[in-house]
PDB file of C-alpha atoms in Angstrom:
ATOM      1  CA  MET A 133      31.244  11.326   2.616  1.00 42.00           C
ATOM      2  CA  GLN A 134      33.274   8.444   1.215  1.00 45.00           C
ATOM      3  CA  SER A 135      31.982   4.924   1.285  1.00 46.00           C
ATOM      4  CA  VAL A 136      34.084   2.369   3.068  1.00 49.00           C
ATOM      5  CA  GLU A 137      35.007  -0.630   0.909  1.00 48.00           C
ATOM      6  CA  PRO A 138      34.492  -3.941   2.709  1.00 48.00           C
ATOM      7  CA  LYS A 139      37.660  -5.941   3.333  1.00 51.00           C
ATOM      8  CA  HIS A 140      36.185  -9.129   1.931  1.00 55.00           C
ATOM      9  CA  GLN A 141      34.298  -8.124  -1.189  1.00 54.00           C
ATOM     10  CA  LYS A 142      33.612 -11.749  -2.080  1.00 56.00           C
ATOM     11  CA  SER A 143      31.325 -12.011   0.948  1.00 64.00           C
ATOM     12  CA  CYS A 144      29.554  -8.741   0.167  1.00 84.00           C
ATOM     13  CA  LEU A 145      25.859  -9.232  -0.565  1.00 82.00           C
ATOM     14  CA  THR A 146      25.878  -6.817  -3.495  1.00 86.00           C
ATOM     15  CA  MET A 147      28.895  -8.647  -4.968  1.00 89.00           C
ATOM     16  CA  ALA A 148      27.118 -11.995  -4.629  1.00 85.00           C
ATOM     17  CA  LEU A 149      24.015 -10.550  -6.309  1.00 87.00           C
ATOM     18  CA  ALA A 150      26.141  -9.003  -9.069  1.00 90.00           C
ATOM     19  CA  GLN A 151      27.938 -12.303  -9.710  1.00 91.00           C
ATOM     20  CA  TYR A 152      24.644 -14.168  -9.895  1.00 89.00           C
ATOM     21  CA  THR A 153      22.969 -11.703 -12.257  1.00 92.00           C
ATOM     22  CA  SER A 154      26.123 -11.602 -14.378  1.00 94.00           C
ATOM     23  CA  ALA A 155      26.209 -15.412 -14.615  1.00 94.00           C
ATOM     24  CA  VAL A 156      22.531 -15.507 -15.648  1.00 93.00           C
ATOM     25  CA  ARG A 157      23.057 -12.740 -18.242  1.00 95.00           C
ATOM     26  CA  ASN A 158      25.999 -14.692 -19.643  1.00 95.00           C
ATOM     27  CA  MET A 159      23.807 -17.809 -19.707  1.00 95.00           C
ATOM     28  CA  GLU A 160      21.073 -15.900 -21.578  1.00 94.00           C
ATOM     29  CA  HIS A 161      23.539 -14.504 -24.122  1.00 95.00           C
ATOM     30  CA  THR A 162      25.073 -17.933 -24.673  1.00 95.00           C
ATOM     31  CA  VAL A 163      21.858 -19.957 -24.814  1.00 94.00           C
ATOM     32  CA  MET A 164      20.435 -18.735 -28.105  1.00 93.00           C
ATOM     33  CA  LEU A 165      18.015 -21.656 -28.470  1.00 93.00           C
ATOM     34  CA  PRO A 166      16.702 -22.552 -25.003  1.00 93.00           C
ATOM     35  CA  SER A 167      14.464 -25.217 -26.525  1.00 93.00           C
ATOM     36  CA  LEU A 168      17.604 -27.330 -27.089  1.00 93.00           C
ATOM     37  CA  LEU A 169      17.685 -27.746 -23.322  1.00 91.00           C
ATOM     38  CA  ARG A 170      14.342 -29.566 -23.243  1.00 92.00           C
ATOM     39  CA  ASP A 171      14.606 -33.182 -22.123  1.00 90.00           C
ATOM     40  CA  VAL A 172      18.337 -32.781 -21.333  1.00 88.00           C
ATOM     41  CA  THR A 173      18.757 -34.473 -17.986  1.00 87.00           C
ATOM     42  CA  LEU A 174      20.112 -32.594 -15.013  1.00 80.00           C
ATOM     43  CA  ASP A 175      23.458 -33.588 -13.604  1.00 78.00           C
ATOM     44  CA  GLU A 176      24.210 -33.369  -9.879  1.00 73.00           C
ATOM     45  CA  GLU A 177      25.759 -29.922 -10.332  1.00 67.00           C
ATOM     46  CA  SER A 178      22.718 -28.367 -11.999  1.00 62.00           C
ATOM     47  CA  ALA A 179      19.969 -30.323 -10.218  1.00 64.00           C
ATOM     48  CA  MET A 180      17.189 -28.147  -8.801  1.00 69.00           C
ATOM     49  CA  ALA A 181      14.238 -29.400  -6.789  1.00 64.00           C
ATOM     50  CA  ASP A 182      11.402 -28.356  -9.114  1.00 69.00           C
ATOM     51  CA  ALA A 183      13.209 -28.612 -12.462  1.00 76.00           C
ATOM     52  CA  LYS A 184      12.835 -31.817 -14.453  1.00 83.00           C
ATOM     53  CA  ASP A 185      15.249 -30.834 -17.236  1.00 88.00           C
ATOM     54  CA  LEU A 186      17.769 -28.135 -18.155  1.00 90.00           C
ATOM     55  CA  TYR A 187      15.058 -26.065 -19.870  1.00 91.00           C
ATOM     56  CA  GLU A 188      13.064 -25.736 -16.642  1.00 88.00           C
ATOM     57  CA  CYS A 189      16.295 -25.004 -14.768  1.00 87.00           C
ATOM     58  CA  TYR A 190      17.054 -22.251 -17.316  1.00 90.00           C
ATOM     59  CA  LEU A 191      13.610 -20.691 -16.856  1.00 88.00           C
ATOM     60  CA  MET A 192      13.897 -20.870 -13.052  1.00 84.00           C
ATOM     61  CA  LEU A 193      17.321 -19.179 -13.036  1.00 87.00           C
ATOM     62  CA  LYS A 194      15.995 -16.386 -15.273  1.00 89.00           C
ATOM     63  CA  SER A 195      12.903 -15.941 -13.108  1.00 82.00           C
ATOM     64  CA  ILE A 196      14.948 -15.670  -9.919  1.00 83.00           C
ATOM     65  CA  ARG A 197      17.263 -13.141 -11.587  1.00 86.00           C
ATOM     66  CA  ASN A 198      14.262 -11.047 -12.660  1.00 84.00           C
ATOM     67  CA  THR A 199      12.938 -11.128  -9.081  1.00 77.00           C
ATOM     68  CA  VAL A 200      16.354 -10.159  -7.672  1.00 79.00           C
ATOM     69  CA  GLU A 201      16.724  -7.247 -10.095  1.00 81.00           C
ATOM     70  CA  SER A 202      13.163  -5.920  -9.877  1.00 80.00           C
ATOM     71  CA  GLY A 203      12.380  -6.810  -6.286  1.00 68.00           C
ATOM     72  CA  LEU A 204       9.025  -8.104  -7.465  1.00 69.00           C
ATOM     73  CA  MET A 205       7.831 -11.667  -7.128  1.00 64.00           C
ATOM     74  CA  PRO A 206       4.713 -12.929  -8.918  1.00 63.00           C
ATOM     75  CA  LEU A 207       1.849 -12.941  -6.402  1.00 62.00           C
ATOM     76  CA  ASP A 208       1.175 -16.688  -6.666  1.00 65.00           C
ATOM     77  CA  ASP A 209       4.864 -17.495  -6.098  1.00 63.00           C
ATOM     78  CA  TRP A 210       5.032 -15.099  -3.162  1.00 58.00           C
ATOM     79  CA  LYS A 211       2.002 -16.651  -1.447  1.00 60.00           C
ATOM     80  CA  THR A 212       3.309 -20.203  -1.921  1.00 65.00           C
ATOM     81  CA  LYS A 213       6.850 -19.461  -0.789  1.00 59.00           C
ATOM     82  CA  SER A 214       5.870 -17.274   2.168  1.00 57.00           C
ATOM     83  CA  LEU A 215       3.430 -19.928   3.437  1.00 58.00           C
ATOM     84  CA  HIS A 216       6.177 -22.588   3.198  1.00 56.00           C
ATOM     85  CA  PHE A 217       8.663 -20.275   4.979  1.00 58.00           C
ATOM     86  CA  THR A 218       6.165 -19.456   7.752  1.00 57.00           C
ATOM     87  CA  LYS A 219       5.571 -23.149   8.483  1.00 56.00           C
ATOM     88  CA  GLU A 220       9.332 -23.831   8.637  1.00 56.00           C
ATOM     89  CA  THR A 221      10.157 -20.899  10.920  1.00 58.00           C
ATOM     90  CA  GLN A 222       7.316 -21.634  13.357  1.00 58.00           C
ATOM     91  CA  ASN A 223       9.253 -24.706  14.458  1.00 57.00           C
ATOM     92  CA  SER A 224      12.395 -22.628  15.026  1.00 60.00           C
ATOM     93  CA  GLU A 225      13.489 -21.687  18.524  1.00 66.00           C
ATOM     94  CA  ILE A 226      15.616 -18.685  17.461  1.00 65.00           C
ATOM     95  CA  THR A 227      14.203 -15.497  18.964  1.00 65.00           C
ATOM     96  CA  ASP A 228      17.138 -13.065  18.724  1.00 64.00           C
ATOM     97  CA  PRO A 229      16.485 -10.799  15.687  1.00 65.00           C
ATOM     98  CA  GLU A 230      20.210 -10.318  15.043  1.00 66.00           C
ATOM     99  CA  ALA A 231      20.826 -14.072  15.074  1.00 70.00           C
ATOM    100  CA  ILE A 232      17.892 -14.595  12.708  1.00 75.00           C
ATOM    101  CA  PHE A 233      19.253 -11.877  10.401  1.00 68.00           C
ATOM    102  CA  TYR A 234      22.705 -13.491  10.212  1.00 70.00           C
ATOM    103  CA  LEU A 235      21.206 -16.944   9.776  1.00 79.00           C
ATOM    104  CA  HIS A 236      19.171 -15.775   6.783  1.00 82.00           C
ATOM    105  CA  LEU A 237      22.042 -13.703   5.382  1.00 78.00           C
ATOM    106  CA  LYS A 238      24.286 -16.773   5.459  1.00 81.00           C
ATOM    107  CA  GLY A 239      21.541 -18.742   3.724  1.00 86.00           C
ATOM    108  CA  LEU A 240      21.134 -16.023   1.099  1.00 88.00           C
ATOM    109  CA  TYR A 241      24.868 -16.073   0.327  1.00 85.00           C
ATOM    110  CA  SER A 242      24.753 -19.837   0.043  1.00 87.00           C
ATOM    111  CA  VAL A 243      21.725 -19.790  -2.275  1.00 91.00           C
ATOM    112  CA  LEU A 244      23.179 -17.032  -4.482  1.00 91.00           C
ATOM    113  CA  ASN A 245      26.514 -18.840  -4.804  1.00 90.00           C
ATOM    114  CA  ASN A 246      24.698 -22.090  -5.600  1.00 92.00           C
ATOM    115  CA  LEU A 247      22.519 -20.396  -8.242  1.00 93.00           C
ATOM    116  CA  THR A 248      25.574 -18.696  -9.766  1.00 93.00           C
ATOM    117  CA  LYS A 249      27.293 -22.070 -10.127  1.00 94.00           C
ATOM    118  CA  LYS A 250      24.138 -23.574 -11.646  1.00 93.00           C
ATOM    119  CA  SER A 251      23.949 -20.760 -14.217  1.00 95.00           C
ATOM    120  CA  GLN A 252      27.584 -21.280 -15.141  1.00 94.00           C
ATOM    121  CA  SER A 253      27.105 -25.049 -15.337  1.00 93.00           C
ATOM    122  CA  LEU A 254      24.029 -24.692 -17.545  1.00 94.00           C
ATOM    123  CA  THR A 255      25.950 -22.330 -19.863  1.00 94.00           C
ATOM    124  CA  LYS A 256      28.790 -24.863 -20.125  1.00 93.00           C
ATOM    125  CA  ARG A 257      26.390 -27.750 -20.825  1.00 92.00           C
ATOM    126  CA  TYR A 258      24.673 -25.712 -23.563  1.00 94.00           C
ATOM    127  CA  LYS A 259      28.040 -24.979 -25.183  1.00 94.00           C
ATOM    128  CA  ASP A 260      28.780 -28.725 -25.091  1.00 92.00           C
ATOM    129  CA  ILE A 261      25.395 -29.496 -26.702  1.00 91.00           C
ATOM    130  CA  ILE A 262      25.917 -27.106 -29.610  1.00 91.00           C
ATOM    131  CA  GLY A 263      29.585 -28.080 -30.015  1.00 88.00           C
ATOM    132  CA  LEU A 264      31.226 -24.890 -28.782  1.00 83.00           C
ATOM    133  CA  ALA A 265      34.426 -25.730 -26.915  1.00 68.00           C
ATOM    134  CA  ASN A 266      35.873 -23.318 -24.385  1.00 62.00           C
TER     135      ASN A 266
END
């Protein structure tokens, strides 16, 4: 049986995951000395809620990539994030499972695209710091 290729591969979940993991791998290969990112302030493009500098942003992007690839989330992170998610969704009035699925799928695409851009931005900033021009 042949698999059917989706018409819009850019909106394919596996493509979005592949682009994100590829961007993080590129970031890891480029950033040879992550410690140079310490105390480098975040710009609007690379700002992340819990990161105070580019080094923390780098670690967070790697951690998310590891979770995406392995499917495993550290137990403490899972408990914290699932508790936060449960509190948010209790206030929601959406009861249709299909609508909930598409709502979360749209959010996942958005998050993956955002994280991909952040990985690419961090890679570019690191190249600027060490004097590598594109």
